[in-house]
XYZ file of C-alpha atoms in Angstrom:
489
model
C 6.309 -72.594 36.162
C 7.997 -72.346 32.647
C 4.561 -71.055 31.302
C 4.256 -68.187 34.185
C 7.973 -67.559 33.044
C 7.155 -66.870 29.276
C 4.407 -64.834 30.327
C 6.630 -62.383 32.434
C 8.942 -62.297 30.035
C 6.636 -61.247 27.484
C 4.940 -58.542 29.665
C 8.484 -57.111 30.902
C 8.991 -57.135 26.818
C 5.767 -55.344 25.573
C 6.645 -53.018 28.920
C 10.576 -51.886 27.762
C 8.621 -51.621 23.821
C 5.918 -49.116 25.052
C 8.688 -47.357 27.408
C 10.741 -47.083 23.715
C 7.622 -45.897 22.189
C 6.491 -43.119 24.548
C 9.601 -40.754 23.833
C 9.138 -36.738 23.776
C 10.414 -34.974 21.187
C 12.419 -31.505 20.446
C 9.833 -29.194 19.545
C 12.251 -28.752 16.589
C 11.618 -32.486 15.464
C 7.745 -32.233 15.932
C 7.719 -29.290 13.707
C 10.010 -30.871 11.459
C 7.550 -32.189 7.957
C 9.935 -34.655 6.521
C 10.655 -33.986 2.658
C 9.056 -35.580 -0.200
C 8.756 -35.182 -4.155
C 4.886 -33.743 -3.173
C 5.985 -31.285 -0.393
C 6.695 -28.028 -1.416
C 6.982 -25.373 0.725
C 6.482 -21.378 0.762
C 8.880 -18.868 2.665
C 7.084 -15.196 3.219
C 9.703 -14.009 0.903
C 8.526 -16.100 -1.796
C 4.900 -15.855 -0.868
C 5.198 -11.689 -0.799
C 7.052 -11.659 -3.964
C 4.046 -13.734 -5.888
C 1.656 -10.925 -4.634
C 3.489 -8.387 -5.494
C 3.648 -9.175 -9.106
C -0.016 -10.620 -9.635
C -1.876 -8.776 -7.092
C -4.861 -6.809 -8.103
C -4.697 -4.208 -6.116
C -0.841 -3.843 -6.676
C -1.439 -3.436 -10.371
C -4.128 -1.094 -9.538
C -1.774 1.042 -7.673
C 0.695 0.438 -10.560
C -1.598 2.714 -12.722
C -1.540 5.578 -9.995
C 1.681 7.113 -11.860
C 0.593 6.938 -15.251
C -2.909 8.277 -14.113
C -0.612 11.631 -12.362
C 1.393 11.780 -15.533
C -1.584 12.400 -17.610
C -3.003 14.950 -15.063
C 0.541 16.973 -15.665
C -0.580 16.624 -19.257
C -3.805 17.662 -19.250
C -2.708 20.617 -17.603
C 0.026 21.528 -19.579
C -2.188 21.240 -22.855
C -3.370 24.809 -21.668
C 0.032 26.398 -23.124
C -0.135 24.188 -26.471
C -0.472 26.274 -29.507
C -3.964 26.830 -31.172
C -5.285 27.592 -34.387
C -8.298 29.302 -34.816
C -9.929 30.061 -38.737
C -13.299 31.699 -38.944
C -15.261 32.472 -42.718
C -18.348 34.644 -42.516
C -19.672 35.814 -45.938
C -23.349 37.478 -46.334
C -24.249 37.517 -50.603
C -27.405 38.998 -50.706
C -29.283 40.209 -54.102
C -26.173 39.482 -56.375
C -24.228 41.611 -53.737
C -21.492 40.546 -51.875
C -21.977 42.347 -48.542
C -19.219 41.080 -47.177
C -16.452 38.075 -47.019
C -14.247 37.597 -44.162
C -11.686 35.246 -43.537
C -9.518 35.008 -40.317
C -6.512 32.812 -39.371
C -4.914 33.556 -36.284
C -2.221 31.105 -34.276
C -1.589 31.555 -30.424
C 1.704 30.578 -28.693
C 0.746 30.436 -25.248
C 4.214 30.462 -22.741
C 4.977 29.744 -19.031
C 6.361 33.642 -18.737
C 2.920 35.244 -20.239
C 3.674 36.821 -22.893
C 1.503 35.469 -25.707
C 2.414 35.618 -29.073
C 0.209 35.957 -31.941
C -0.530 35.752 -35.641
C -3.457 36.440 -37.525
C -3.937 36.509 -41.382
C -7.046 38.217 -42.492
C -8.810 38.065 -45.964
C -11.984 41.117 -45.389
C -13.694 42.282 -48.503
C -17.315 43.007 -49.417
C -19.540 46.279 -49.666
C -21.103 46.576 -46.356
C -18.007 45.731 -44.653
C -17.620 47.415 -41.253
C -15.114 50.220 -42.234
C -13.124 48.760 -38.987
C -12.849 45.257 -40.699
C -11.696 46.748 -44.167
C -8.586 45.921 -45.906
C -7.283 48.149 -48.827
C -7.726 46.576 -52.842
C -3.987 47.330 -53.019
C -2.838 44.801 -50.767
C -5.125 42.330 -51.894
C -7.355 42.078 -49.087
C -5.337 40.433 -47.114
C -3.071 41.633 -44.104
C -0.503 39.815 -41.185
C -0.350 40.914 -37.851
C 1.829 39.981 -35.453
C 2.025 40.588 -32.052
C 1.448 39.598 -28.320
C -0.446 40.677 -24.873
C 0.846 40.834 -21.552
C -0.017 41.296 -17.973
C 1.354 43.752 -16.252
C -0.877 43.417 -13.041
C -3.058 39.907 -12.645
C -1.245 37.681 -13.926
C 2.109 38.759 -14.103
C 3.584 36.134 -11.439
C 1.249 33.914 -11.504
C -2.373 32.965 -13.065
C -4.458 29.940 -12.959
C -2.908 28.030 -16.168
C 0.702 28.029 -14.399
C -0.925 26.979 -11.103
C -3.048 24.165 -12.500
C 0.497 22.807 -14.306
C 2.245 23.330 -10.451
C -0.178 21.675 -8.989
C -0.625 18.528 -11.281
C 3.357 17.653 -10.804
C 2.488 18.167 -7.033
C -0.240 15.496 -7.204
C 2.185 13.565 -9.138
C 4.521 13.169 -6.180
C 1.088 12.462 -4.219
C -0.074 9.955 -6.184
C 3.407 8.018 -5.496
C 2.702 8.186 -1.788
C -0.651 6.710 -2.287
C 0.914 4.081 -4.470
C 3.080 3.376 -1.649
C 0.123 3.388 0.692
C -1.694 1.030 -1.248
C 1.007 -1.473 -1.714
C 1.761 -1.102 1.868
C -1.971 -2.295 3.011
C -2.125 -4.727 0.823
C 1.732 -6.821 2.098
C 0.419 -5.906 5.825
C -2.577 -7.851 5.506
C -0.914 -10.729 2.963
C 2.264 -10.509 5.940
C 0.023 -11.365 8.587
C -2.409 -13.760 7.318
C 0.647 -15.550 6.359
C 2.194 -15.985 9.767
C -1.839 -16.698 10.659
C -1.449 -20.134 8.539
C 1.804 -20.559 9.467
C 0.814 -20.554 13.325
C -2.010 -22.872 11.963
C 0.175 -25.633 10.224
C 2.308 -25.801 13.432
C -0.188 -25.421 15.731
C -1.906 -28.511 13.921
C 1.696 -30.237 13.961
C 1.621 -29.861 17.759
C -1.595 -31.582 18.668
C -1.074 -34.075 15.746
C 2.235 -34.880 17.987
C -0.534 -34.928 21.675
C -2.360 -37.238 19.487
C 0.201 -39.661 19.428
C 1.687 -39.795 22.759
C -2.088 -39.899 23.991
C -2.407 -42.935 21.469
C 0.297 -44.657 22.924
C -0.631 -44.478 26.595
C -3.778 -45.365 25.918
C -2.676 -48.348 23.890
C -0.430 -49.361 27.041
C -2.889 -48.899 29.634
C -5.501 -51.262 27.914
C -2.563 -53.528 27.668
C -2.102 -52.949 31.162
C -5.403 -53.415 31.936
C -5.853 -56.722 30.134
C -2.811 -58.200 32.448
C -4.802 -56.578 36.040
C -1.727 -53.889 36.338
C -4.298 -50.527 36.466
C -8.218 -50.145 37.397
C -10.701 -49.634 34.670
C -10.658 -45.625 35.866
C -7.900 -45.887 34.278
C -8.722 -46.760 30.613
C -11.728 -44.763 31.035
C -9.334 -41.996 31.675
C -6.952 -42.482 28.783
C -10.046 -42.631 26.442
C -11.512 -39.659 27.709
C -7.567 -37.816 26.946
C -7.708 -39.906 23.814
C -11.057 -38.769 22.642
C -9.923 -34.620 23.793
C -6.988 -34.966 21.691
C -9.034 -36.161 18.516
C -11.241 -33.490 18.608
C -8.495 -31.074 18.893
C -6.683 -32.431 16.179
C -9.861 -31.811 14.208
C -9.942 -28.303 15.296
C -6.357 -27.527 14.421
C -7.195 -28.893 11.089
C -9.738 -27.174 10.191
C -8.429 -23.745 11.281
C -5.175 -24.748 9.128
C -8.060 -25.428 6.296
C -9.957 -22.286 6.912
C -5.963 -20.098 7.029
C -5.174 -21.779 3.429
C -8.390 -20.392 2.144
C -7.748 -17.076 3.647
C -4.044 -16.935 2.020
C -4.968 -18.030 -1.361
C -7.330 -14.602 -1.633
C -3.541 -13.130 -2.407
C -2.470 -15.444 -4.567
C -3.129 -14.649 -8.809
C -1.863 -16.169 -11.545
C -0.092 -13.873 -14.427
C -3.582 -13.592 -16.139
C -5.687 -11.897 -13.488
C -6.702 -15.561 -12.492
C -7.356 -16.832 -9.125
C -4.871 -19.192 -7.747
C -5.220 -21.698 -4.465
C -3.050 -23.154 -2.284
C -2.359 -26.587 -2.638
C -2.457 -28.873 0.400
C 1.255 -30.375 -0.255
C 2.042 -26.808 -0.123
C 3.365 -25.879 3.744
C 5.030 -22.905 5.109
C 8.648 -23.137 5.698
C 9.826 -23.438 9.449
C 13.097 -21.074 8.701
C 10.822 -18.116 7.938
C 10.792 -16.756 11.518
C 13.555 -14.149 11.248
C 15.746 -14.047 14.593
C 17.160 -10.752 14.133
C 15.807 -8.683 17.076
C 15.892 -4.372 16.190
C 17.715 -2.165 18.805
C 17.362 1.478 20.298
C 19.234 3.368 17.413
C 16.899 0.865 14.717
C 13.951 2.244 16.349
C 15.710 5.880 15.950
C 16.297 5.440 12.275
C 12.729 4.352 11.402
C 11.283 7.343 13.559
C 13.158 9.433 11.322
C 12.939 7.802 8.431
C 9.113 8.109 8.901
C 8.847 11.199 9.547
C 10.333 12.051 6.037
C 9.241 9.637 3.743
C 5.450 8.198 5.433
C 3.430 7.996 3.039
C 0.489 10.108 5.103
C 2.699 12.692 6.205
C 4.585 13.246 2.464
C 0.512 13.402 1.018
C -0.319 16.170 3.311
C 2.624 18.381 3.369
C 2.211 17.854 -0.349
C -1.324 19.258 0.210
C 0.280 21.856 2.224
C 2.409 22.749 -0.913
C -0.804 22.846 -3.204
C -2.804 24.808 -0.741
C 0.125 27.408 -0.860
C -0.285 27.568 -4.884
C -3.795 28.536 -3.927
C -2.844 31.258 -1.466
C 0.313 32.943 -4.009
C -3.369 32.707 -6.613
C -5.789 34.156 -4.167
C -3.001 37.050 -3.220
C -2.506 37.545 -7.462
C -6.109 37.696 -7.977
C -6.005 40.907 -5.487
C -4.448 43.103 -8.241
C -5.946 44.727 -10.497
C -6.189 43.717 -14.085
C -3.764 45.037 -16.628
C -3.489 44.032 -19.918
C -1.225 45.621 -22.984
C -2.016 44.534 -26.297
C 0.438 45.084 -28.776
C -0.126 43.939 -32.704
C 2.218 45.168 -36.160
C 0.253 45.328 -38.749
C 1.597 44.182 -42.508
C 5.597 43.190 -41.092
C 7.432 42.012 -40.705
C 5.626 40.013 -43.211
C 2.927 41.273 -45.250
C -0.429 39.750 -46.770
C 1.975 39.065 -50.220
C 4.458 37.094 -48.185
C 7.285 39.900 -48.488
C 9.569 40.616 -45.999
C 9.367 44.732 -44.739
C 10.931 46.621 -42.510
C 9.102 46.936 -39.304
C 8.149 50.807 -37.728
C 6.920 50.294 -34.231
C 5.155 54.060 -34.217
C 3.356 52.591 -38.238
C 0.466 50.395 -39.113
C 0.120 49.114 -35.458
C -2.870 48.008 -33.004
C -2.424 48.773 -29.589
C -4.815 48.102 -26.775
C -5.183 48.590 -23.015
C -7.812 46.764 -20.773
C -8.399 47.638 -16.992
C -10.326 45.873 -14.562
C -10.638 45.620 -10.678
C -13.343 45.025 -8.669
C -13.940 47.684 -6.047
C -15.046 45.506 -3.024
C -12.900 42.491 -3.605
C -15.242 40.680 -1.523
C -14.655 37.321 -3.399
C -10.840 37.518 -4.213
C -10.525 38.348 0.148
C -12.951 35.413 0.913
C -10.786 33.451 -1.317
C -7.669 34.537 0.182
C -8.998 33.655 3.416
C -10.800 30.308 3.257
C -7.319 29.460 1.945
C -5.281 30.357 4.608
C -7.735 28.373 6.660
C -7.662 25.251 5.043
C -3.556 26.080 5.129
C -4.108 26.355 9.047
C -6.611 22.955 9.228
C -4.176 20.925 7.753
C -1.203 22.298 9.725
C -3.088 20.976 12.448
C -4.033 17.764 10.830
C -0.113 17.017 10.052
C 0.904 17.528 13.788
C -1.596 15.083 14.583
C 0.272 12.337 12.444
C 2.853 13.318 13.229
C 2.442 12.170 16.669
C 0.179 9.314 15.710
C 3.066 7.967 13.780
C 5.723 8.456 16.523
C 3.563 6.252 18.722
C 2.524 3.395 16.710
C 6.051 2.932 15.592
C 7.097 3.507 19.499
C 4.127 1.142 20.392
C 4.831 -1.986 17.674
C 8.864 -1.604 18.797
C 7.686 -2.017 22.257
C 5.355 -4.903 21.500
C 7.875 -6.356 19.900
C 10.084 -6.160 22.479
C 8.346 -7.496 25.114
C 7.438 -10.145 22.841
C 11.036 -11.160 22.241
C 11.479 -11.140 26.186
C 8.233 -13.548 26.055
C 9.071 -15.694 23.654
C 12.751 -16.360 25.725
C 10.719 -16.752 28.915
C 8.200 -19.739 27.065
C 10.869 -21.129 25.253
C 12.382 -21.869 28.623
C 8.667 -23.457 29.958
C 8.835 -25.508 27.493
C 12.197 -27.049 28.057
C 11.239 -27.385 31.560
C 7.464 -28.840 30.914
C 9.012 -31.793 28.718
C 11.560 -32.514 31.613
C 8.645 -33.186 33.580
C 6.888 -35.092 30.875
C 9.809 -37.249 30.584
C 10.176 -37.518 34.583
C 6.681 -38.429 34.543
C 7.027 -41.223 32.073
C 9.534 -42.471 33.473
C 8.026 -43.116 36.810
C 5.361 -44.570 34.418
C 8.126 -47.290 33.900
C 8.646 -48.182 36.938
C 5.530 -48.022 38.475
C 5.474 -44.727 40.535
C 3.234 -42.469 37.655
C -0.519 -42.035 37.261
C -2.064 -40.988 34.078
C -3.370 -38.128 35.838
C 0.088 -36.589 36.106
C 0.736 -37.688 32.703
C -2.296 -36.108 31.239
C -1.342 -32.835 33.706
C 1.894 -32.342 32.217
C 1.483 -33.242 28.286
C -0.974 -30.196 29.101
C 0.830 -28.195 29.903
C 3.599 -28.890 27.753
C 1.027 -28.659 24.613
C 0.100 -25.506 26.077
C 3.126 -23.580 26.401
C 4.487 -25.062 22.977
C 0.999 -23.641 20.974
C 1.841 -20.575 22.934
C 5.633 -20.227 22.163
C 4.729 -20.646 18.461
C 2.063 -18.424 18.475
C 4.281 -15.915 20.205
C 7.078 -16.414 17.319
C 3.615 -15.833 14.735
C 2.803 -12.808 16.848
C 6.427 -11.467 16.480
C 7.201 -11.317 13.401
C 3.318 -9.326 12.675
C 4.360 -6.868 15.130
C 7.328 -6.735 12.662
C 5.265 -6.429 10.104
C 3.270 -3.596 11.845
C 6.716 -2.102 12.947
C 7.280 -1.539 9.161
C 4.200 -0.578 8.434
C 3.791 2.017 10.915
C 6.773 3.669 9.701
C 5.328 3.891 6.150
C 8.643 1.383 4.706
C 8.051 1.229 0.941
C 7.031 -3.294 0.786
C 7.435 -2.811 4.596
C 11.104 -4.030 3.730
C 10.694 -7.079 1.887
């Protein structure tokens, strides 16, 4: 009698210790890593912030500014002054036939009127009579003087129009930059929230793992003392075995996500960095803060002034309409007055004279225009098409812009509305996993109900975190779509 006591007594014991054991937690405590000098962890804030200032691609778009800057002076370097000195001499049978010398500097401007200088040194016996110079002034002789356009030309030629258009494709080269950097945080934004669902995710099952552990533990304990059928331990392996091999799963997927973020991660010196596996994301990085109507408002027109896409093409717009003011200047005829003082107000001897417009002058005028004008019209035209093409090709993204950013704020939305909806299946899943185990206690619970609702609670709780990862992408995309300079980081 006193040994069936003990033995009671020590059953009803190793029963109350299991009961103790088999407790559900918060999903807040499962998801909880406790601290330790190893574990570090990584916010998205911190994460974005380490690709944007080692990033490849980020550097590469970096360059795209001092690459536009260069194109501004390249074309510029058409108006930079040049000097130009030519020496032909012919000495032929102890003759000199003839020795010229010319030095001539041009001062191109933006309004084009050119100035001029030339010093000429011309001497020899057969020199063209044209190219002579008289003995008394040495030789040598100054002019001064510069041409202008008074038709083609006059308001605006292709040297002006290449500088226009290189400070244009400055401004466009900033949007791509934008672009660029924009494609690159998207991608590093959501492969983030990828691992991120992936630690949890593996955090979840981990915590299956255990409660299936446990009731498998007490139903072979159960089964040694004749309280359940062998079903039953057949069963609790089989749930045992399940939740191993899902554990496994989640692991590697949290393995193969690691991998996949580390592809943004550089060191300082261009050299690849990985994640570390003591290295977890940080639960407080899911940002609560849920947009409203006039949010949605501001990024619609925020977008539609400042998205990347749409700023490139109505700067191509703005180029195309250089082309057309070109195509409509290259219709006039060509008109060009040359005017040159000869000898002042400086002459060959470096004295200063008085200078006599209607004396010692070269004047020159020079006509052309094409009588068809079939190419300057085709010009014109093919222009004004490409003008209307892209016209066309800007309402387009216009309206593909509106609705992506109209689309992600819906998605968003709705998963917000979700995410309230599963947070509140889960609350009411581990009631009934706790019910359950409790009946467990006393006697009224089968495993097959147990097994049922740790299920189902696994299942909503993966879902409820993958809906918090899904949020904050559509965030992401939110941004994105509205062409937000490091979609607001």
């Amino acid at each position: 009698m006193k040994r069936i006591l003990i033995c009671l007594l020590s059953l009803l014991t190793m029963g109350s210790v299991c009961a103790q054991e088999i407790k559900v937690k918060s999903l807040e405590q499962i998801l909880e890593v406790e601290n330790s000098d190893s574990t570090l962890r990584m916010s998205l804030r911190s994460f974005i912030e380490i690709v944007v200032k080692n990033h490849p691609v980020i550097k590469q778009a970096d360059l795209l500014p001092e690459n536009a800057k260069q194109e501004v002076r390249l074309a510029k370097g058409t108006f930079d002054p040049k000097l130009e000195v030519s020496w032909d001499v012919k000495n032929f049978d102890n003759k000199e036939y003839y020795d010229i010398f010319n030095t001539t500097l041009k001062v191109p401007t933006w309004f084009p009127i050119d100035p001029k200088i030339s010093i000429d040194r011309n001497r020899g016996v057969f020199l063209n009579p044209q190219s002579s110079i008289p003995a008394a002034d040495n030789f040598r002789q100054v002019t001064a003087g510069l041409s202008l356009p008074i038709g083609r030309g006059l308001i605006i030629d292709q040297r002006r129009a290449a500088v226009k258009q290189a400070e244009i494709f400055g401004q466009i080269t900033n949007a791509e930059r934008v672009k660029m950097i924009n494609k690159v945080l998207l991608s590093a934004a959501k492969d983030y929230w990828s691992w991120y669902f992936a630690f949890y995710n593996f955090r979840l099952i981990e915590e299956s793992l255990n409660i299936s552990q446990e009731i498998y533990r007490r139903v072979k304990v159960d089964f040694q003392y004749g309280e359940v059928a062998a079903m039953d331990t057949i069963q609790a392996t089989i749930t045992l075995q399940n939740r191993q091999v899902e554990r496994q799963s989640a692991l590697m997927e949290f393995r193969l996500a690691s991998i996949a973020l580390s592809n943004y991660l550089w060191g300082e010196n261009e050299e690849p960095l990985e994640l570390k596996d003591n290295l977890l994301p940080e639960l407080s990085s899911v940002d609560q803060t849920i947009l409203s109507e006039s949010d949605l408002q501001n990024l619609l027109n925020l977008a539609l002034k400042e998205h990347p896409d749409l700023e490139k093409t109505n700067l191509k717009l703005d180029q195309l309409g250089i082309d057309e003011r070109l195509a409509k200047e290259n219709l006039k005829p060509r008109l060009d007055l040359n005017y040159n003082l000869i000898n002042a107000p400086i002459n060959g001897s470096g004295d200063f004279i008085d200078v006599q417009l209607r004396n010692n002058y070269k004047f020159g005028v020079s006509f052309e225009f094409p009588l068809f004008l079939r190419k300057e019209r085709s010009k014109l035209k093919q222009t004004r098409i490409k003008i209307e093409q892209t016209k066309y090709e800007l309402s387009r993204l216009e309206r593909e812009v509106v609705n992506r950013i109209q689309a992600w704020f819906f998605e968003l939305g709705t998963t917000n509305d979700m995410l309230e909806q599963m947070q509140n299946a889960v609350n009411n899943y581990k009631a009934l996993l706790n019910a359950e185990l409790f009946n467990l206690q006393n006697g009224e619970s089968d495993l097959f109900k147990i097994n049922f609702q740790q299920d189902k609670l696994l299942e909503t709780q993966v879902k409820l975190m993958k809906l918090m990862s899904d949020m904050e992408k559509a965030k992401v995309n939110l941004y994105w779509s509205a062409g937000i300079p490091y979609l607001n980081f």
